[in-house]
Tab-separated table of C-alpha atoms and ligand atoms in Angstrom:
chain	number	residue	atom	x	y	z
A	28	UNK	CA	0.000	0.000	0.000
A	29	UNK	CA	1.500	3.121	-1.147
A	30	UNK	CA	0.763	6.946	0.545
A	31	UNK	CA	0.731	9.560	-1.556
A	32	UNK	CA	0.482	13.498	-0.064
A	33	UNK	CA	-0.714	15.853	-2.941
A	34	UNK	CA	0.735	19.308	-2.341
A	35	UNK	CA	0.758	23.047	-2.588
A	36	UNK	CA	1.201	25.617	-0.479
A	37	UNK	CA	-1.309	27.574	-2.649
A	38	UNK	CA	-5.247	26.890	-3.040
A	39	UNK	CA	-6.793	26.476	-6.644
A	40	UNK	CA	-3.859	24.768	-8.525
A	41	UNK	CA	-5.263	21.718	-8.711
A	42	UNK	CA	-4.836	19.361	-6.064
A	43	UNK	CA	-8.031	18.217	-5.472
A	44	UNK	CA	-8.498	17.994	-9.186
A	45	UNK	CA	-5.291	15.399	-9.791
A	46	UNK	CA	-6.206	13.526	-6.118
A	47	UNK	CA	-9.802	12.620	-7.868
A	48	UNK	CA	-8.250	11.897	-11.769
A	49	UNK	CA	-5.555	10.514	-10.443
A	50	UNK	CA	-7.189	8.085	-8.661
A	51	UNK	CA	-9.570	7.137	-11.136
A	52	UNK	CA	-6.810	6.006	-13.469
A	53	UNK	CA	-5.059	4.161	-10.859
A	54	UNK	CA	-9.040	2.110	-10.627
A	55	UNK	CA	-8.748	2.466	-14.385
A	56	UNK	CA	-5.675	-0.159	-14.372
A	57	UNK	CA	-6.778	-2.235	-11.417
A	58	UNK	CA	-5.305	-0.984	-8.321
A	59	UNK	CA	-7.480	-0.325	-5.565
A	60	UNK	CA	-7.878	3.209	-4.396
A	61	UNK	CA	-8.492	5.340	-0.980
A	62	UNK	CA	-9.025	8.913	-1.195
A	63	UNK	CA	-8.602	10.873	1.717
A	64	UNK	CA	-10.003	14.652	1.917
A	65	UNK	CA	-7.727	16.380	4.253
A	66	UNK	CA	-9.142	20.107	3.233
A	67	UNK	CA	-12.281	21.191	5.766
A	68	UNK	CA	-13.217	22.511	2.458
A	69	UNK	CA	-14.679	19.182	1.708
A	70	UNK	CA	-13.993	19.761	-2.186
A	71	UNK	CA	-13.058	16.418	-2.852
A	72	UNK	CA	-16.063	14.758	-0.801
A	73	UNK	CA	-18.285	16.852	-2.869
A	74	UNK	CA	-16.643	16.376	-6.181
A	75	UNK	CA	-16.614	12.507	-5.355
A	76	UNK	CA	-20.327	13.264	-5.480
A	77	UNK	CA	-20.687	12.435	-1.484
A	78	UNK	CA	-23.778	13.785	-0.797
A	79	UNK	CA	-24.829	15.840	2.153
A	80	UNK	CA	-20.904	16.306	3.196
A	81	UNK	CA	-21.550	18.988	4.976
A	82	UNK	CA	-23.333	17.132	8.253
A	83	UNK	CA	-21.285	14.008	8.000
A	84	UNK	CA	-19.974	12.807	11.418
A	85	UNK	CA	-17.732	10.040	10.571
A	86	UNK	CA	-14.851	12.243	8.376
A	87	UNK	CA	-11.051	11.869	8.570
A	88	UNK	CA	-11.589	14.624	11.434
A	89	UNK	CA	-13.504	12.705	13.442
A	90	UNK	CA	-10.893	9.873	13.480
A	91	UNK	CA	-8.187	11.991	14.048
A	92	UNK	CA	-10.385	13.170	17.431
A	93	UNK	CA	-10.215	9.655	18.306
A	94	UNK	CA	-6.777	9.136	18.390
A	95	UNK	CA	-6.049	12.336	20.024
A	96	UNK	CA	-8.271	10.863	22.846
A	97	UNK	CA	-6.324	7.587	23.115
A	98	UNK	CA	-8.576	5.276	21.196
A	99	UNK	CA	-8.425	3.563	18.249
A	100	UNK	CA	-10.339	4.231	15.086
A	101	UNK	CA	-12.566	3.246	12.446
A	102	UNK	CA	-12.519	5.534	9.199
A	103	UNK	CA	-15.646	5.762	7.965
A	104	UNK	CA	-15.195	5.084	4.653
A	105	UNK	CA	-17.782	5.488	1.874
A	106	UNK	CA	-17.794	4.196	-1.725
A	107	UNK	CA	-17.290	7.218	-5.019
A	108	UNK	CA	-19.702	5.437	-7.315
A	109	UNK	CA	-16.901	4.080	-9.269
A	110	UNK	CA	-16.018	0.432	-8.296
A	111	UNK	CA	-12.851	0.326	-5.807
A	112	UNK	CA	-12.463	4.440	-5.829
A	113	UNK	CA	-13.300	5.329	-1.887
A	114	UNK	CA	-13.268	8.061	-0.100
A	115	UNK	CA	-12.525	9.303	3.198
A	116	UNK	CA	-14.754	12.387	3.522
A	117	UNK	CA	-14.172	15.637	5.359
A	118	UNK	CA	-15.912	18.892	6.258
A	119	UNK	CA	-15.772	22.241	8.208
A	120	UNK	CA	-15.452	19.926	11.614
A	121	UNK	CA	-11.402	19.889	11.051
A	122	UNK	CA	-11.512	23.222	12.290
A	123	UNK	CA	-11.868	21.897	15.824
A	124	UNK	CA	-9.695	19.271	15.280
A	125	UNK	CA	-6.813	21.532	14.089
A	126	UNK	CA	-7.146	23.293	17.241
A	127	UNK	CA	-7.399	20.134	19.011
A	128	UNK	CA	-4.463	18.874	17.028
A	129	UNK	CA	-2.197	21.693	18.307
A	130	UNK	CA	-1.759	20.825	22.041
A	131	UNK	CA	-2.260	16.708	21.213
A	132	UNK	CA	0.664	14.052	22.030
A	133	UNK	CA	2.965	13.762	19.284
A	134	UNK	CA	0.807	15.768	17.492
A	135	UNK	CA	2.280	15.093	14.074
A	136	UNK	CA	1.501	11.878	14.117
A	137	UNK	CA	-1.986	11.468	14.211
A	138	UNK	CA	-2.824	10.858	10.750
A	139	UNK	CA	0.002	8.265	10.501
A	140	UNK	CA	-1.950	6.261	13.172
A	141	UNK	CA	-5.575	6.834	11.750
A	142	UNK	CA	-3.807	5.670	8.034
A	143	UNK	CA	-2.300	2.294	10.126
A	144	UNK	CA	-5.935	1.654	11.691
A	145	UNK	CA	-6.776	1.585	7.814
A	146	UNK	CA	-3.753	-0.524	6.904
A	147	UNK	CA	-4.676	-3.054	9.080
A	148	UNK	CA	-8.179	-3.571	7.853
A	149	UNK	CA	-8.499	-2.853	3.998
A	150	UNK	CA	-6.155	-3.988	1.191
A	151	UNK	CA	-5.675	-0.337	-0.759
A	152	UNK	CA	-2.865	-0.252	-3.647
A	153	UNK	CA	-2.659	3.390	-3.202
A	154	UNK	CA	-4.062	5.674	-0.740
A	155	UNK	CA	-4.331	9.544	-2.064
A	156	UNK	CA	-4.880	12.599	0.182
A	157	UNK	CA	-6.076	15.477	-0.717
A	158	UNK	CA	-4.504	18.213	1.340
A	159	UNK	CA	-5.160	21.604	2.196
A	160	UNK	CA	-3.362	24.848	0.819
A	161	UNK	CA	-1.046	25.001	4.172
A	162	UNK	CA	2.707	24.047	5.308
A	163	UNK	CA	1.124	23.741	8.989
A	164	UNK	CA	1.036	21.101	11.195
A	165	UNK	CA	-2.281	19.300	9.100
A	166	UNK	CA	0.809	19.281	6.104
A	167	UNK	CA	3.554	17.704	8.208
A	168	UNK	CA	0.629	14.961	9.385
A	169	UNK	CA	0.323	14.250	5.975
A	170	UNK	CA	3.742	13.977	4.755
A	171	UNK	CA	4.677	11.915	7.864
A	172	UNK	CA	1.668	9.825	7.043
A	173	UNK	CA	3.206	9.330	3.255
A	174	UNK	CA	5.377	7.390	1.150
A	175	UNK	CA	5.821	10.323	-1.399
A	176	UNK	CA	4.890	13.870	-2.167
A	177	UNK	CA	3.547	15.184	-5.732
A	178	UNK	CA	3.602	18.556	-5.882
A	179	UNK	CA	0.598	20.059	-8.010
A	180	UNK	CA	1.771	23.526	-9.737
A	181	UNK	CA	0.276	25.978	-11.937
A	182	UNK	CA	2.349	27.553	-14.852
A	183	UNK	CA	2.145	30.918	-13.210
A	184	UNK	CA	4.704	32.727	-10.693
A	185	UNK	CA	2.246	32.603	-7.358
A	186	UNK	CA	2.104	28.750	-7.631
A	187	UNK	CA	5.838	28.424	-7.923
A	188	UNK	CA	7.035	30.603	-5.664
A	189	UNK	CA	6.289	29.374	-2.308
A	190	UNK	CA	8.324	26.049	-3.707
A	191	UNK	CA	11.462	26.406	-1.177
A	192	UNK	CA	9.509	26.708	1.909
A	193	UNK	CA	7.677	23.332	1.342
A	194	UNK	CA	10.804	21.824	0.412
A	195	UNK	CA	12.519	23.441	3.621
A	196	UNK	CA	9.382	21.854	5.567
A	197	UNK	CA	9.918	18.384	3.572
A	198	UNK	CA	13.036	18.138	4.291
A	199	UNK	CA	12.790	18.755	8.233
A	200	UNK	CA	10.053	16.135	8.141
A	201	UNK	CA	12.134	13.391	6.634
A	202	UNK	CA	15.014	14.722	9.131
A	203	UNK	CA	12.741	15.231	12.565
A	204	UNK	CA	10.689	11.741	12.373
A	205	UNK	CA	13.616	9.266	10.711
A	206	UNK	CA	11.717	9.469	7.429
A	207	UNK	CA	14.442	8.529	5.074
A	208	UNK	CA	12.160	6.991	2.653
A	209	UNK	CA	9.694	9.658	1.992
A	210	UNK	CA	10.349	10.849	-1.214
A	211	UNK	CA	8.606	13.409	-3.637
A	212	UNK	CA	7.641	11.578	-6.973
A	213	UNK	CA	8.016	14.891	-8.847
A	214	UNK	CA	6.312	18.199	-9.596
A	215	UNK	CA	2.920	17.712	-11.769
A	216	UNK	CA	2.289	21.051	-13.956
A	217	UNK	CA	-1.468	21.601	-13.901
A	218	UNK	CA	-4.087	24.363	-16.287
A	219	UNK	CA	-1.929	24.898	-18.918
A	220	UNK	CA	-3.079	27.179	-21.647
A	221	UNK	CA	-0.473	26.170	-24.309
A	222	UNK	CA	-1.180	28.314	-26.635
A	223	UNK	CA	0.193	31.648	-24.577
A	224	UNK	CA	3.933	32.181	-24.578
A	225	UNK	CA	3.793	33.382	-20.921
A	226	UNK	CA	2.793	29.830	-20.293
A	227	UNK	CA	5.234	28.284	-22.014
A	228	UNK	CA	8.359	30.476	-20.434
A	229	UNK	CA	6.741	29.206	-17.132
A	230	UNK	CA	6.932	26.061	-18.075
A	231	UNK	CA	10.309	25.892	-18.960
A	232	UNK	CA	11.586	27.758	-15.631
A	233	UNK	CA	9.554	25.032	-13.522
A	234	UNK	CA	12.091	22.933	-15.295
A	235	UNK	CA	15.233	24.869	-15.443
A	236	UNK	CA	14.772	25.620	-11.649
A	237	UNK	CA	13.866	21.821	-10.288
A	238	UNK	CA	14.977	19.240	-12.817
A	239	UNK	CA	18.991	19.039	-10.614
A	240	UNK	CA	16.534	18.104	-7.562
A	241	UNK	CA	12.994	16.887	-8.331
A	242	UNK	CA	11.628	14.892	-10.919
A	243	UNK	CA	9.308	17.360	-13.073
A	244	UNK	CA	6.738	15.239	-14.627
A	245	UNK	CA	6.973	15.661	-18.772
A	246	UNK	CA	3.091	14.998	-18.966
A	247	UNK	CA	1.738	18.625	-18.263
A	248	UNK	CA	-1.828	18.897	-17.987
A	249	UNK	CA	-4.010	21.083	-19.991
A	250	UNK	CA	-6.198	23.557	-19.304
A	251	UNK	CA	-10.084	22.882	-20.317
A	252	UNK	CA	-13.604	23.661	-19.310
A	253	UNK	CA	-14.827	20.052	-19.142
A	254	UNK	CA	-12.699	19.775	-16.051
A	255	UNK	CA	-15.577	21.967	-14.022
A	256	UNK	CA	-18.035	20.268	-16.015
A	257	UNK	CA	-17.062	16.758	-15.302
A	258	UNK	CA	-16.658	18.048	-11.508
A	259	UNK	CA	-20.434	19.224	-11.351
A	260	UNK	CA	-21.517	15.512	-12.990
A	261	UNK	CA	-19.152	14.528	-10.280
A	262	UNK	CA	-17.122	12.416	-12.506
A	263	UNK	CA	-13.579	11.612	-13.273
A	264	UNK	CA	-12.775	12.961	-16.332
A	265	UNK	CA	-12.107	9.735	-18.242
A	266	UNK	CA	-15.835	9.186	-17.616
A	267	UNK	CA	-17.172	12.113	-18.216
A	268	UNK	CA	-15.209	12.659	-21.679
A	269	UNK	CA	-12.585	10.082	-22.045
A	270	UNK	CA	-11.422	11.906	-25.779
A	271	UNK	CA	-10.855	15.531	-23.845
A	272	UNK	CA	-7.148	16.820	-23.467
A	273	UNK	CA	-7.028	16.853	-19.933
A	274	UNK	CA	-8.194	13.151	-19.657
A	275	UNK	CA	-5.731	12.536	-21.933
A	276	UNK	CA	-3.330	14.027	-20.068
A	277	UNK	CA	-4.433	12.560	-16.963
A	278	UNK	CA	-3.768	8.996	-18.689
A	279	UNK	CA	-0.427	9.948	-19.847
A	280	UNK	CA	0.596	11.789	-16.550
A	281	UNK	CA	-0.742	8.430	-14.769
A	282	UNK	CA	1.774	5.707	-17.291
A	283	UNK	CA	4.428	8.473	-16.299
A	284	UNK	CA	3.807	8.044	-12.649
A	285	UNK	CA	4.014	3.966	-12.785
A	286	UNK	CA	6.933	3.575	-15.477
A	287	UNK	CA	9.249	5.483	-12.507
A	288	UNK	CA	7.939	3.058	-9.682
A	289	UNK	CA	10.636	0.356	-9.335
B	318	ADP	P1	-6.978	23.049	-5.239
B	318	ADP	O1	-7.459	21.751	-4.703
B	318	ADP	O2	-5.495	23.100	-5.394
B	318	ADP	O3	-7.491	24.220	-4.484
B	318	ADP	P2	-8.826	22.525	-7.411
B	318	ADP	O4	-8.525	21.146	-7.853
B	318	ADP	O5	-10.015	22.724	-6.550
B	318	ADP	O6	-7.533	23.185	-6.740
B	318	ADP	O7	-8.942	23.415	-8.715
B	318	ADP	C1	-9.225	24.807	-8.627
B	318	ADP	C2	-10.144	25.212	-9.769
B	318	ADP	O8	-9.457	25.079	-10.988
B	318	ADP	C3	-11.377	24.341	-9.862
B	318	ADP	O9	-12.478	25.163	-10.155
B	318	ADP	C4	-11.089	23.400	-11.009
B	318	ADP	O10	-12.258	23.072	-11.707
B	318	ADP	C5	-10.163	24.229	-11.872
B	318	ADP	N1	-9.174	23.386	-12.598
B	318	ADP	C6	-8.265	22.548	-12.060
B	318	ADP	N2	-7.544	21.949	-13.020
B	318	ADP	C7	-8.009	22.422	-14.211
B	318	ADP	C8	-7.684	22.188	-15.598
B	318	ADP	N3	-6.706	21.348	-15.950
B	318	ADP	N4	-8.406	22.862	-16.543
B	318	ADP	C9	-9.387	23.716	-16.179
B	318	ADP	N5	-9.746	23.975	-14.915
B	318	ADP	C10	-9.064	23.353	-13.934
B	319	MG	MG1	-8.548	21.383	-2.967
Protein backbone atom coordinates (compact mmCIF):
# COMPACT_ATOMS: atom_id res chain seq x y z
CA UNK A 1 0.00 0.00 0.00
CA UNK A 2 1.50 3.12 -1.15
CA UNK A 3 0.76 6.95 0.55
CA UNK A 4 0.73 9.56 -1.56
CA UNK A 5 0.48 13.50 -0.06
CA UNK A 6 -0.71 15.85 -2.94
CA UNK A 7 0.74 19.31 -2.34
CA UNK A 8 0.76 23.05 -2.59
CA UNK A 9 1.20 25.62 -0.48
CA UNK A 10 -1.31 27.57 -2.65
CA UNK A 11 -5.25 26.89 -3.04
CA UNK A 12 -6.79 26.48 -6.64
CA UNK A 13 -3.86 24.77 -8.53
CA UNK A 14 -5.26 21.72 -8.71
CA UNK A 15 -4.84 19.36 -6.06
CA UNK A 16 -8.03 18.22 -5.47
CA UNK A 17 -8.50 17.99 -9.19
CA UNK A 18 -5.29 15.40 -9.79
CA UNK A 19 -6.21 13.53 -6.12
CA UNK A 20 -9.80 12.62 -7.87
CA UNK A 21 -8.25 11.90 -11.77
CA UNK A 22 -5.56 10.51 -10.44
CA UNK A 23 -7.19 8.08 -8.66
CA UNK A 24 -9.57 7.14 -11.14
CA UNK A 25 -6.81 6.01 -13.47
CA UNK A 26 -5.06 4.16 -10.86
CA UNK A 27 -9.04 2.11 -10.63
CA UNK A 28 -8.75 2.47 -14.38
CA UNK A 29 -5.68 -0.16 -14.37
CA UNK A 30 -6.78 -2.24 -11.42
CA UNK A 31 -5.31 -0.98 -8.32
CA UNK A 32 -7.48 -0.33 -5.57
CA UNK A 33 -7.88 3.21 -4.40
CA UNK A 34 -8.49 5.34 -0.98
CA UNK A 35 -9.03 8.91 -1.19
CA UNK A 36 -8.60 10.87 1.72
CA UNK A 37 -10.00 14.65 1.92
CA UNK A 38 -7.73 16.38 4.25
CA UNK A 39 -9.14 20.11 3.23
CA UNK A 40 -12.28 21.19 5.77
CA UNK A 41 -13.22 22.51 2.46
CA UNK A 42 -14.68 19.18 1.71
CA UNK A 43 -13.99 19.76 -2.19
CA UNK A 44 -13.06 16.42 -2.85
CA UNK A 45 -16.06 14.76 -0.80
CA UNK A 46 -18.29 16.85 -2.87
CA UNK A 47 -16.64 16.38 -6.18
CA UNK A 48 -16.61 12.51 -5.36
CA UNK A 49 -20.33 13.26 -5.48
CA UNK A 50 -20.69 12.43 -1.48
CA UNK A 51 -23.78 13.79 -0.80
CA UNK A 52 -24.83 15.84 2.15
CA UNK A 53 -20.90 16.31 3.20
CA UNK A 54 -21.55 18.99 4.98
CA UNK A 55 -23.33 17.13 8.25
CA UNK A 56 -21.29 14.01 8.00
CA UNK A 57 -19.97 12.81 11.42
CA UNK A 58 -17.73 10.04 10.57
CA UNK A 59 -14.85 12.24 8.38
CA UNK A 60 -11.05 11.87 8.57
CA UNK A 61 -11.59 14.62 11.43
CA UNK A 62 -13.50 12.71 13.44
CA UNK A 63 -10.89 9.87 13.48
CA UNK A 64 -8.19 11.99 14.05
CA UNK A 65 -10.39 13.17 17.43
CA UNK A 66 -10.22 9.65 18.31
CA UNK A 67 -6.78 9.14 18.39
CA UNK A 68 -6.05 12.34 20.02
CA UNK A 69 -8.27 10.86 22.85
CA UNK A 70 -6.32 7.59 23.12
CA UNK A 71 -8.58 5.28 21.20
CA UNK A 72 -8.42 3.56 18.25
CA UNK A 73 -10.34 4.23 15.09
CA UNK A 74 -12.57 3.25 12.45
CA UNK A 75 -12.52 5.53 9.20
CA UNK A 76 -15.65 5.76 7.97
CA UNK A 77 -15.19 5.08 4.65
CA UNK A 78 -17.78 5.49 1.87
CA UNK A 79 -17.79 4.20 -1.73
CA UNK A 80 -17.29 7.22 -5.02
CA UNK A 81 -19.70 5.44 -7.31
CA UNK A 82 -16.90 4.08 -9.27
CA UNK A 83 -16.02 0.43 -8.30
CA UNK A 84 -12.85 0.33 -5.81
CA UNK A 85 -12.46 4.44 -5.83
CA UNK A 86 -13.30 5.33 -1.89
CA UNK A 87 -13.27 8.06 -0.10
CA UNK A 88 -12.53 9.30 3.20
CA UNK A 89 -14.75 12.39 3.52
CA UNK A 90 -14.17 15.64 5.36
CA UNK A 91 -15.91 18.89 6.26
CA UNK A 92 -15.77 22.24 8.21
CA UNK A 93 -15.45 19.93 11.61
CA UNK A 94 -11.40 19.89 11.05
CA UNK A 95 -11.51 23.22 12.29
CA UNK A 96 -11.87 21.90 15.82
CA UNK A 97 -9.70 19.27 15.28
CA UNK A 98 -6.81 21.53 14.09
CA UNK A 99 -7.15 23.29 17.24
CA UNK A 100 -7.40 20.13 19.01
CA UNK A 101 -4.46 18.87 17.03
CA UNK A 102 -2.20 21.69 18.31
CA UNK A 103 -1.76 20.83 22.04
CA UNK A 104 -2.26 16.71 21.21
CA UNK A 105 0.66 14.05 22.03
CA UNK A 106 2.96 13.76 19.28
CA UNK A 107 0.81 15.77 17.49
CA UNK A 108 2.28 15.09 14.07
CA UNK A 109 1.50 11.88 14.12
CA UNK A 110 -1.99 11.47 14.21
CA UNK A 111 -2.82 10.86 10.75
CA UNK A 112 0.00 8.26 10.50
CA UNK A 113 -1.95 6.26 13.17
CA UNK A 114 -5.57 6.83 11.75
CA UNK A 115 -3.81 5.67 8.03
CA UNK A 116 -2.30 2.29 10.13
CA UNK A 117 -5.94 1.65 11.69
CA UNK A 118 -6.78 1.59 7.81
CA UNK A 119 -3.75 -0.52 6.90
CA UNK A 120 -4.68 -3.05 9.08
CA UNK A 121 -8.18 -3.57 7.85
CA UNK A 122 -8.50 -2.85 4.00
CA UNK A 123 -6.15 -3.99 1.19
CA UNK A 124 -5.68 -0.34 -0.76
CA UNK A 125 -2.86 -0.25 -3.65
CA UNK A 126 -2.66 3.39 -3.20
CA UNK A 127 -4.06 5.67 -0.74
CA UNK A 128 -4.33 9.54 -2.06
CA UNK A 129 -4.88 12.60 0.18
CA UNK A 130 -6.08 15.48 -0.72
CA UNK A 131 -4.50 18.21 1.34
CA UNK A 132 -5.16 21.60 2.20
CA UNK A 133 -3.36 24.85 0.82
CA UNK A 134 -1.05 25.00 4.17
CA UNK A 135 2.71 24.05 5.31
CA UNK A 136 1.12 23.74 8.99
CA UNK A 137 1.04 21.10 11.20
CA UNK A 138 -2.28 19.30 9.10
CA UNK A 139 0.81 19.28 6.10
CA UNK A 140 3.55 17.70 8.21
CA UNK A 141 0.63 14.96 9.38
CA UNK A 142 0.32 14.25 5.98
CA UNK A 143 3.74 13.98 4.76
CA UNK A 144 4.68 11.91 7.86
CA UNK A 145 1.67 9.83 7.04
CA UNK A 146 3.21 9.33 3.26
CA UNK A 147 5.38 7.39 1.15
CA UNK A 148 5.82 10.32 -1.40
CA UNK A 149 4.89 13.87 -2.17
CA UNK A 150 3.55 15.18 -5.73
CA UNK A 151 3.60 18.56 -5.88
CA UNK A 152 0.60 20.06 -8.01
CA UNK A 153 1.77 23.53 -9.74
CA UNK A 154 0.28 25.98 -11.94
CA UNK A 155 2.35 27.55 -14.85
CA UNK A 156 2.15 30.92 -13.21
CA UNK A 157 4.70 32.73 -10.69
CA UNK A 158 2.25 32.60 -7.36
CA UNK A 159 2.10 28.75 -7.63
CA UNK A 160 5.84 28.42 -7.92
CA UNK A 161 7.04 30.60 -5.66
CA UNK A 162 6.29 29.37 -2.31
CA UNK A 163 8.32 26.05 -3.71
CA UNK A 164 11.46 26.41 -1.18
CA UNK A 165 9.51 26.71 1.91
CA UNK A 166 7.68 23.33 1.34
CA UNK A 167 10.80 21.82 0.41
CA UNK A 168 12.52 23.44 3.62
CA UNK A 169 9.38 21.85 5.57
CA UNK A 170 9.92 18.38 3.57
CA UNK A 171 13.04 18.14 4.29
CA UNK A 172 12.79 18.76 8.23
CA UNK A 173 10.05 16.14 8.14
CA UNK A 174 12.13 13.39 6.63
CA UNK A 175 15.01 14.72 9.13
CA UNK A 176 12.74 15.23 12.56
CA UNK A 177 10.69 11.74 12.37
CA UNK A 178 13.62 9.27 10.71
CA UNK A 179 11.72 9.47 7.43
CA UNK A 180 14.44 8.53 5.07
CA UNK A 181 12.16 6.99 2.65
CA UNK A 182 9.69 9.66 1.99
CA UNK A 183 10.35 10.85 -1.21
CA UNK A 184 8.61 13.41 -3.64
CA UNK A 185 7.64 11.58 -6.97
CA UNK A 186 8.02 14.89 -8.85
CA UNK A 187 6.31 18.20 -9.60
CA UNK A 188 2.92 17.71 -11.77
CA UNK A 189 2.29 21.05 -13.96
CA UNK A 190 -1.47 21.60 -13.90
CA UNK A 191 -4.09 24.36 -16.29
CA UNK A 192 -1.93 24.90 -18.92
CA UNK A 193 -3.08 27.18 -21.65
CA UNK A 194 -0.47 26.17 -24.31
CA UNK A 195 -1.18 28.31 -26.63
CA UNK A 196 0.19 31.65 -24.58
CA UNK A 197 3.93 32.18 -24.58
CA UNK A 198 3.79 33.38 -20.92
CA UNK A 199 2.79 29.83 -20.29
CA UNK A 200 5.23 28.28 -22.01
CA UNK A 201 8.36 30.48 -20.43
CA UNK A 202 6.74 29.21 -17.13
CA UNK A 203 6.93 26.06 -18.08
CA UNK A 204 10.31 25.89 -18.96
CA UNK A 205 11.59 27.76 -15.63
CA UNK A 206 9.55 25.03 -13.52
CA UNK A 207 12.09 22.93 -15.29
CA UNK A 208 15.23 24.87 -15.44
CA UNK A 209 14.77 25.62 -11.65
CA UNK A 210 13.87 21.82 -10.29
CA UNK A 211 14.98 19.24 -12.82
CA UNK A 212 18.99 19.04 -10.61
CA UNK A 213 16.53 18.10 -7.56
CA UNK A 214 12.99 16.89 -8.33
CA UNK A 215 11.63 14.89 -10.92
CA UNK A 216 9.31 17.36 -13.07
CA UNK A 217 6.74 15.24 -14.63
CA UNK A 218 6.97 15.66 -18.77
CA UNK A 219 3.09 15.00 -18.97
CA UNK A 220 1.74 18.62 -18.26
CA UNK A 221 -1.83 18.90 -17.99
CA UNK A 222 -4.01 21.08 -19.99
CA UNK A 223 -6.20 23.56 -19.30
CA UNK A 224 -10.08 22.88 -20.32
CA UNK A 225 -13.60 23.66 -19.31
CA UNK A 226 -14.83 20.05 -19.14
CA UNK A 227 -12.70 19.77 -16.05
CA UNK A 228 -15.58 21.97 -14.02
CA UNK A 229 -18.03 20.27 -16.02
CA UNK A 230 -17.06 16.76 -15.30
CA UNK A 231 -16.66 18.05 -11.51
CA UNK A 232 -20.43 19.22 -11.35
CA UNK A 233 -21.52 15.51 -12.99
CA UNK A 234 -19.15 14.53 -10.28
CA UNK A 235 -17.12 12.42 -12.51
CA UNK A 236 -13.58 11.61 -13.27
CA UNK A 237 -12.78 12.96 -16.33
CA UNK A 238 -12.11 9.74 -18.24
CA UNK A 239 -15.83 9.19 -17.62
CA UNK A 240 -17.17 12.11 -18.22
CA UNK A 241 -15.21 12.66 -21.68
CA UNK A 242 -12.59 10.08 -22.05
CA UNK A 243 -11.42 11.91 -25.78
CA UNK A 244 -10.86 15.53 -23.84
CA UNK A 245 -7.15 16.82 -23.47
CA UNK A 246 -7.03 16.85 -19.93
CA UNK A 247 -8.19 13.15 -19.66
CA UNK A 248 -5.73 12.54 -21.93
CA UNK A 249 -3.33 14.03 -20.07
CA UNK A 250 -4.43 12.56 -16.96
CA UNK A 251 -3.77 9.00 -18.69
CA UNK A 252 -0.43 9.95 -19.85
CA UNK A 253 0.60 11.79 -16.55
CA UNK A 254 -0.74 8.43 -14.77
CA UNK A 255 1.77 5.71 -17.29
CA UNK A 256 4.43 8.47 -16.30
CA UNK A 257 3.81 8.04 -12.65
CA UNK A 258 4.01 3.97 -12.78
CA UNK A 259 6.93 3.57 -15.48
CA UNK A 260 9.25 5.48 -12.51
CA UNK A 261 7.94 3.06 -9.68
CA UNK A 262 10.64 0.36 -9.34
P1 LIG B 1 -6.98 23.05 -5.24
O1 LIG B 1 -7.46 21.75 -4.70
O2 LIG B 1 -5.50 23.10 -5.39
O3 LIG B 1 -7.49 24.22 -4.48
P2 LIG B 1 -8.83 22.53 -7.41
O4 LIG B 1 -8.53 21.15 -7.85
O5 LIG B 1 -10.02 22.72 -6.55
O6 LIG B 1 -7.53 23.19 -6.74
O7 LIG B 1 -8.94 23.42 -8.72
C1 LIG B 1 -9.23 24.81 -8.63
C2 LIG B 1 -10.14 25.21 -9.77
O8 LIG B 1 -9.46 25.08 -10.99
C3 LIG B 1 -11.38 24.34 -9.86
O9 LIG B 1 -12.48 25.16 -10.15
C4 LIG B 1 -11.09 23.40 -11.01
O10 LIG B 1 -12.26 23.07 -11.71
C5 LIG B 1 -10.16 24.23 -11.87
N1 LIG B 1 -9.17 23.39 -12.60
C6 LIG B 1 -8.27 22.55 -12.06
N2 LIG B 1 -7.54 21.95 -13.02
C7 LIG B 1 -8.01 22.42 -14.21
C8 LIG B 1 -7.68 22.19 -15.60
N3 LIG B 1 -6.71 21.35 -15.95
N4 LIG B 1 -8.41 22.86 -16.54
C9 LIG B 1 -9.39 23.72 -16.18
N5 LIG B 1 -9.75 23.98 -14.91
C10 LIG B 1 -9.06 23.35 -13.93
MG1 LIG C 1 -8.55 21.38 -2.97
Amino acid sequence: MKVISVVNHKGGVGKTTVTFNFGAELVHREYKVLLIDFDMQGNLTKGAGIKNGDKLKDTIAHSMDLIIDGNTCEPGILNTGIENLDIVPCNVSMADTKLKLQLAMARELVLDKVIKNIKRKYDYDYILIDNAPTIELDFQNSLVASDEVLIVTNPDIFSTEGMASLLREYTKIRMYFNKENLKIAGILINNADGRTNFTRDMIKAVKTIWKDNINVFDTIIPQSVRVKESQASHQPIRRYDKNNKVALGFSSFTDEYLSLQN
